[in-house]
XYZ file of C-alpha atoms in Angstrom:
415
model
C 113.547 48.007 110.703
C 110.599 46.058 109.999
C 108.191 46.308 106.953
C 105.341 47.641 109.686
C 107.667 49.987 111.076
C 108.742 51.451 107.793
C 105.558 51.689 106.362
C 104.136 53.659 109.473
C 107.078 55.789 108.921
C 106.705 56.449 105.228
C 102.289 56.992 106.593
C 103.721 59.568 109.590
C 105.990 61.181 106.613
C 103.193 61.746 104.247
C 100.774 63.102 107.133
C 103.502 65.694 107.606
C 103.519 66.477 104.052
C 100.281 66.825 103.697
C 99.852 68.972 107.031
C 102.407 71.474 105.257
C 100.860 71.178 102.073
C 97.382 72.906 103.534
C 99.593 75.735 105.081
C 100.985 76.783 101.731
C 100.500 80.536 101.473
C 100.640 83.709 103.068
C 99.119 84.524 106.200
C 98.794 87.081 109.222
C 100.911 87.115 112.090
C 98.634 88.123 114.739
C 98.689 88.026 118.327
C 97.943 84.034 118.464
C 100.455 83.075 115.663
C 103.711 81.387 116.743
C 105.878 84.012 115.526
C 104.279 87.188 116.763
C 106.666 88.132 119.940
C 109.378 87.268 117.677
C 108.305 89.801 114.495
C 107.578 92.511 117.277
C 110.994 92.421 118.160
C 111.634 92.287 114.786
C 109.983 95.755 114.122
C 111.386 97.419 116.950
C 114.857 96.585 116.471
C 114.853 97.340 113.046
C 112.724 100.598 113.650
C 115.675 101.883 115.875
C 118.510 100.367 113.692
C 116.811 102.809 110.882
C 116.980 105.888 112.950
C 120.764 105.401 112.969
C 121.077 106.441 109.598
C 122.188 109.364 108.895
C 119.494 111.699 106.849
C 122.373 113.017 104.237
C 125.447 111.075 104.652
C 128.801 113.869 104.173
C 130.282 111.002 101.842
C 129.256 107.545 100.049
C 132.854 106.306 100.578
C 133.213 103.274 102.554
C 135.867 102.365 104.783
C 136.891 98.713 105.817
C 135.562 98.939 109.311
C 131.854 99.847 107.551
C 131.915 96.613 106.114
C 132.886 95.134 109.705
C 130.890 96.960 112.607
C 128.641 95.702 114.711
C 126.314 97.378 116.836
C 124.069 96.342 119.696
C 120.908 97.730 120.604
C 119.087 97.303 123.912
C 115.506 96.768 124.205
C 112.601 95.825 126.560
C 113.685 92.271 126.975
C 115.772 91.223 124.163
C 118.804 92.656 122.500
C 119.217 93.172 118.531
C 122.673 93.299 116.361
C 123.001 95.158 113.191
C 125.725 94.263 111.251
C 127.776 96.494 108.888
C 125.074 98.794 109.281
C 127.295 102.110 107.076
C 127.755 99.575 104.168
C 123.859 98.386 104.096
C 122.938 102.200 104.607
C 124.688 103.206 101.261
C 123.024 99.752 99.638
C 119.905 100.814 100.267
C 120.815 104.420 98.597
C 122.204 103.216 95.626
C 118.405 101.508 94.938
C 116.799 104.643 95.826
C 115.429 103.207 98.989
C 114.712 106.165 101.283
C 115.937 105.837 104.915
C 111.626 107.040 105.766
C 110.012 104.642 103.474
C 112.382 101.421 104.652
C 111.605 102.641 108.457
C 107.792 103.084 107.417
C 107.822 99.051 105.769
C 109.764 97.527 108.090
C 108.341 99.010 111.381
C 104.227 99.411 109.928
C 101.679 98.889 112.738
C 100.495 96.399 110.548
C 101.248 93.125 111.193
C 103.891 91.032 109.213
C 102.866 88.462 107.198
C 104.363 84.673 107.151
C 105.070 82.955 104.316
C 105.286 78.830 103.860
C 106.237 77.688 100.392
C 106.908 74.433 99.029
C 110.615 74.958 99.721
C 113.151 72.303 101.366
C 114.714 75.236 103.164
C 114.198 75.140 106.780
C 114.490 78.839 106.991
C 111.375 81.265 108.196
C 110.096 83.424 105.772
C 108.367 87.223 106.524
C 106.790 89.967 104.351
C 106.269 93.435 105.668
C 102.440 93.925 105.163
C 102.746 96.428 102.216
C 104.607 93.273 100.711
C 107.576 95.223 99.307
C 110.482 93.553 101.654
C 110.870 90.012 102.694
C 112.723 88.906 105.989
C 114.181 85.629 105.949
C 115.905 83.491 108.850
C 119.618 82.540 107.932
C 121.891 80.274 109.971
C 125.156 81.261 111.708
C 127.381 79.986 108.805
C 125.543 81.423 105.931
C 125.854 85.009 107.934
C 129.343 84.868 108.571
C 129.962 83.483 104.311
C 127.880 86.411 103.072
C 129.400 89.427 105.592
C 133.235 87.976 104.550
C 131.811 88.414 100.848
C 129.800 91.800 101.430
C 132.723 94.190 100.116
C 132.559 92.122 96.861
C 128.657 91.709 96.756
C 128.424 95.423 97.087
C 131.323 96.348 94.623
C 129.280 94.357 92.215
C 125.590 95.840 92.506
C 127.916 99.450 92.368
C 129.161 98.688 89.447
C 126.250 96.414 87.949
C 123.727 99.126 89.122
C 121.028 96.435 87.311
C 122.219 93.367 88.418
C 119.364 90.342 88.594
C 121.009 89.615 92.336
C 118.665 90.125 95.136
C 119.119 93.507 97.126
C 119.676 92.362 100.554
C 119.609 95.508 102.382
C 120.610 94.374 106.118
C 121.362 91.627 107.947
C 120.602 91.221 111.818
C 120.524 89.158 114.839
C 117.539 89.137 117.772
C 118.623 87.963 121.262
C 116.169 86.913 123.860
C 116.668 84.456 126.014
C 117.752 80.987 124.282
C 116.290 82.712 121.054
C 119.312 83.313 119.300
C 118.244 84.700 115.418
C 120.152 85.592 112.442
C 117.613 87.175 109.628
C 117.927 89.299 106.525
C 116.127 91.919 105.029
C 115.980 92.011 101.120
C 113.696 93.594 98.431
C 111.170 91.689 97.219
C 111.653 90.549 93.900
C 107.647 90.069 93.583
C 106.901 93.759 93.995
C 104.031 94.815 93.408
C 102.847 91.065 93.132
C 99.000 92.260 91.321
C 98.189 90.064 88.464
C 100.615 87.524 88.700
C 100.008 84.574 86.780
C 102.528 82.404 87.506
C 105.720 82.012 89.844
C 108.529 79.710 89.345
C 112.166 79.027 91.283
C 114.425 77.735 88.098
C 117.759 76.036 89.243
C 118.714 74.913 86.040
C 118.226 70.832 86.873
C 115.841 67.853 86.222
C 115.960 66.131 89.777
C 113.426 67.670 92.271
C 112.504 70.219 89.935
C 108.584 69.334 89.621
C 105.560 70.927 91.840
C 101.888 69.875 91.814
C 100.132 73.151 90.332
C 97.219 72.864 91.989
C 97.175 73.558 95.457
C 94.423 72.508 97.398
C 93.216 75.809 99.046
C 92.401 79.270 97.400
C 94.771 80.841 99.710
C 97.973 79.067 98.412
C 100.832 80.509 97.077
C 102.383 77.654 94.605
C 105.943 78.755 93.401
C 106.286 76.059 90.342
C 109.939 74.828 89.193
C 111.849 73.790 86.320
C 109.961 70.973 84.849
C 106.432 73.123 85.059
C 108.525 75.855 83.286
C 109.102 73.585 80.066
C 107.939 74.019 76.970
C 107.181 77.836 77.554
C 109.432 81.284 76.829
C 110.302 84.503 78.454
C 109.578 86.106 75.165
C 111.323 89.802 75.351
C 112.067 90.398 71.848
C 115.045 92.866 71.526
C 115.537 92.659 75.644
C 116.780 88.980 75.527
C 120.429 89.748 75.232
C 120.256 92.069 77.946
C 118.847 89.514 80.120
C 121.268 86.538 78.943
C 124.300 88.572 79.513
C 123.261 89.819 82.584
C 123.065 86.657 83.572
C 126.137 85.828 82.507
C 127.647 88.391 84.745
C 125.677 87.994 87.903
C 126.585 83.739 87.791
C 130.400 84.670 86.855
C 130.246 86.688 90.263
C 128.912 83.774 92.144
C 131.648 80.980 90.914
C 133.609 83.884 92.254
C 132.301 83.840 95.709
C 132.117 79.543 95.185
C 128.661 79.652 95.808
C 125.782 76.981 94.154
C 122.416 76.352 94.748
C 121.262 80.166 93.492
C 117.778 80.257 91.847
C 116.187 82.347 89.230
C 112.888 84.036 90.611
C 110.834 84.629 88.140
C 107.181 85.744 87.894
C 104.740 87.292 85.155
C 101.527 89.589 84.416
C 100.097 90.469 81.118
C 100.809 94.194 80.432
C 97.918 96.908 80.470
C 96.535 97.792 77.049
C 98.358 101.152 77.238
C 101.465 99.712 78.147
C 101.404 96.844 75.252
C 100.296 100.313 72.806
C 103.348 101.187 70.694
C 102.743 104.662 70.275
C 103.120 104.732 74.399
C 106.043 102.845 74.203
C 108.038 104.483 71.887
C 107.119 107.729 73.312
C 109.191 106.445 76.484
C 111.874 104.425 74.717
C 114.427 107.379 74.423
C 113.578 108.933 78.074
C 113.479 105.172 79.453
C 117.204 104.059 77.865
C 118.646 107.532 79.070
C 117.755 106.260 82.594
C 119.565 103.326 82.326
C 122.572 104.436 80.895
C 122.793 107.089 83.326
C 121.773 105.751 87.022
C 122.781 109.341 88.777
C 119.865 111.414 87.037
C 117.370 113.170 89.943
C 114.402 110.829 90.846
C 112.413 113.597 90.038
C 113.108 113.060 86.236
C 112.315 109.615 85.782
C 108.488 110.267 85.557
C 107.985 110.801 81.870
C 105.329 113.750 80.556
C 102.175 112.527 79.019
C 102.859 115.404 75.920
C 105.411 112.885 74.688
C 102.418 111.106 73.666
C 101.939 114.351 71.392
C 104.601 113.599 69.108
C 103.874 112.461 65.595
C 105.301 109.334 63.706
C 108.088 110.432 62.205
C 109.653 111.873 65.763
C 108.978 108.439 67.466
C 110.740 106.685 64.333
C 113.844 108.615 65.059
C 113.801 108.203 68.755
C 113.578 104.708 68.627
C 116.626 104.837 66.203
C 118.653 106.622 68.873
C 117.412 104.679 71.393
C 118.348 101.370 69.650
C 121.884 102.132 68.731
C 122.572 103.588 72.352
C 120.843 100.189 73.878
C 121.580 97.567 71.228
C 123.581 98.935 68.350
C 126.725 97.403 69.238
C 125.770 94.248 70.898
C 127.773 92.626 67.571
C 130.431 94.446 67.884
C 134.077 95.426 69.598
C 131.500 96.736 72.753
C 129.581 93.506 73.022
C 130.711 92.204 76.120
C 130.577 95.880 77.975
C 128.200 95.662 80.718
C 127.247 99.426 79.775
C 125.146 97.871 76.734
C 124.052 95.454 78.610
C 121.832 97.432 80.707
C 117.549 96.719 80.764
C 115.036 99.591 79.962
C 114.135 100.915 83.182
C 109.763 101.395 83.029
C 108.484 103.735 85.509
C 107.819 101.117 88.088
C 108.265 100.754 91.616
C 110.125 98.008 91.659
C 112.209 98.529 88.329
C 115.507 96.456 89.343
C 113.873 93.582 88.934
C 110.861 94.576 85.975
C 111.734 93.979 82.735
C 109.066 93.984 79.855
C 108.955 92.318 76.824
C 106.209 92.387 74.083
C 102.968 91.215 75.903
C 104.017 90.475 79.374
C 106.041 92.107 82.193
C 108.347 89.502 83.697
C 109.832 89.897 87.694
C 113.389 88.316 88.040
C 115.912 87.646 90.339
C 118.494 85.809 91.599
C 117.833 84.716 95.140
C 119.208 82.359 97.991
C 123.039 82.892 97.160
C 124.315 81.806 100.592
C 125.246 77.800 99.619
C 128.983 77.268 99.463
C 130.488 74.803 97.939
C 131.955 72.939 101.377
C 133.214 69.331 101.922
C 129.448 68.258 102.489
C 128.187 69.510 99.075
C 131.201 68.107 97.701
C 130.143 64.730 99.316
C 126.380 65.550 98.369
C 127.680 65.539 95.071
C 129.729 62.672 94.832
C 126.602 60.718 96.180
C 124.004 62.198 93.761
C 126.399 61.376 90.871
C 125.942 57.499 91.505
C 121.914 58.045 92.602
C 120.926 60.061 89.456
C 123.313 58.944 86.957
C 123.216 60.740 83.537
C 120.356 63.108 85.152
C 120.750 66.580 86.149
C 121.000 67.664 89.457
C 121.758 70.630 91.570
C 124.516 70.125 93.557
C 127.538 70.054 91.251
C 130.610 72.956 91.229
C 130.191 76.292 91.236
C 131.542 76.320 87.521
C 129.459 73.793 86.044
C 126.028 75.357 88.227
C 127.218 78.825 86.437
C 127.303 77.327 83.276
C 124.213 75.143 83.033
C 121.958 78.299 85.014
C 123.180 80.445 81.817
C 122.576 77.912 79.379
C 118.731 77.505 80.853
C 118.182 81.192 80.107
C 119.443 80.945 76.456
C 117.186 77.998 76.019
C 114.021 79.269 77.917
C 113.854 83.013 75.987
C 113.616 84.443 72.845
């Protein structure tokens, strides 16, 4: 190729940058967008997959053939798959997601919204307009790795009832035509997303792991990486262990399922006056911790009274004791490592799998985009990267050694 041709290349690349760059954000899908027939089907297939569900199920038990079904919807020109929709069902019970308020989300009259980040993924991204799920577009292959892993990925939120995973909460296919569409449904983990200051994808890594902050239109939606993330803290006080080993767990079940490429989503927001007060927040602490330890209690008893507030000094100093040594008190010793300690302070927040406060700020995490296994081309990729980026840090090494350094990132990065 000549030195004309490759420099028009590099000028055509840069234009398409630069086109994609201006698009950053999120934005309506009306009836003129590209994507609007394809969200309405969207809507009414998952509207109708909802009603499936049965209002009070005789038994949470799964058997094998949950975890396996498939069933096939007709509509008004296209078709729509649901896949283990009896396992996904009791997912979305164990996070107290009603089967009315995912039906009311999912299948609003309000349009969806689309959302183009700074991503390398080619995938398509969609937020229900109330913002609380996200639907994302997923290839054949990373469908068919996640369904032959979905006992185990289950098992593991069941067990881990605060695990930092992401909640995916279906997984679908839309056929019309030549359209042929595999997509996911998952919580947000940016929910409510008010007074965000800042959001960041962390993979751990040096190599592709800067973003320009400053985007160039109002409208844009910048999620910032590693290398913007350094020098600054997730500052959580007596919370960090929580988070570290919780980490610790989630990325031991992913070199379990050979998976790499996972990031950590996180987000924050200063915390309201009354919620940074420590006479409210001891009030809560023993109410809060009792929650946690105990996932089963009645929704109806995780709103807290404001009498609490009542209680003098003295009371507060021995809840907090209480609260401590059932949280933290034996994080030193013979019950250290059991998950049961391990578990966050649950505020009363409608999102609070993925809230967890620390002094000043409220922090949103997750781990997200857990569908990259480690083949015979990421094997290649890495073999290739290793003589590119010698000595530098890069993401696509072994499941093992991506656990390891992702874990070691949170350790450095809080306090």
């Amino acid at each position: 190729m000549s030195q004309r041709s490759r420099s028009s290349t590099r000028r055509r690349q840069w234009a398409g940058l630069m086109s994609r760059w201006t698009l950053l954000g999120v934005f309506e899908i009306d009836e003129a967008h590209e994507f609007y027939e394809l969200t309405c089907m969207m809507k009414t297939g998952l509207s109708t997959a909802a009603q499936h569900t049965p209002d009070d199920p005789a038994s949470n038990e799964l058997s094998s053939d949950d975890f396996t079904k498939e069933e096939t919807d007709i509509h008004e020109g296209f078709l729509m798959k649901t896949f283990a929709g009896p396992a996904f069902a009791n997912l979305r019970r164990s996070v107290n997601i009603s089967k009315e308020e995912y039906e009311t989300s999912l299948a609003s009259p309000e349009p969806y919204l689309q959302f183009i980040s700074n991503s390398k993924s080619k995938a398509d991204f969609f937020i229900t307009h109330d913002r609380r799920f996200f639907l994302k577009t997923q290839t054949k292959r990373e469908i068919h790795l996640f369904l032959s892993n979905l006992r185990m990925y289950t098992e593991h939120l069941h067990k881990y009832p605060h695990s930092l995973l992401v909640k995916i909460l279906g997984v679908h296919q839309i056929i019309s035509g030549e359209t042929k569409k595999y997509f996911i449904v998952m919580q947000s983990v940016f929910y409510p997303d008010v007074r965000v200051m800042a959001r960041y994808d962390i993979k751990g890594c040096e190599v592709g792991r800067w973003t320009d902050p400053t985007p160039k239109k109002e409208e844009a939606i910048v999620i910032l990486k590693d290398m913007n993330f350094e020098g600054q803290h997730i500052t959580l006080g007596e919370q960090r262990s929580w988070l570290v080993r919780q980490v610790e767990i989630d990325t031991a079940f992913l070199r379990m399922m050979n998976v790499l490429d996972y990031s950590l989503l996180l987000a924050h927001q200063p915390l309201h006056k009354d919620e940074v007060d420590r006479k409210h927040h001891l009030a809560s602490l023993v109410h809060r911790t009792t929650i946690s330890l105990d996932p089963n209690l009645p929704a109806h008893s995780r709103s807290f009274s404001s009498r609490s507030e009542e209680r003098d000094s003295h009371t507060l100093a021995s809840e907090r004791e209480t609260a401590e040594e059932i949280q933290f008190g034996h994080r030193h010793g013979a019950h250290s490592q059991d998950p049961q300690q391990n578990r966050r302070l649950l505020p009363d927040f409608r999102n609070p799998l993925h809230v967890i406060d620390g002094p000043h700020s409220r922090y949103l995490v997750g781990i997200i985009d857990i569908f990259t296994e480690y083949g015979f081309k990421k094997k290649l990729e890495n073999l290739w990267k290793r003589i590119k980026y010698p000595r530098r840090a890069f993401s696509t090494v072994s499941p093992s050694a991506y656990s390891l350094r992702f874990v070691q990132w949170v350790e450095k990065h809080t306090k």
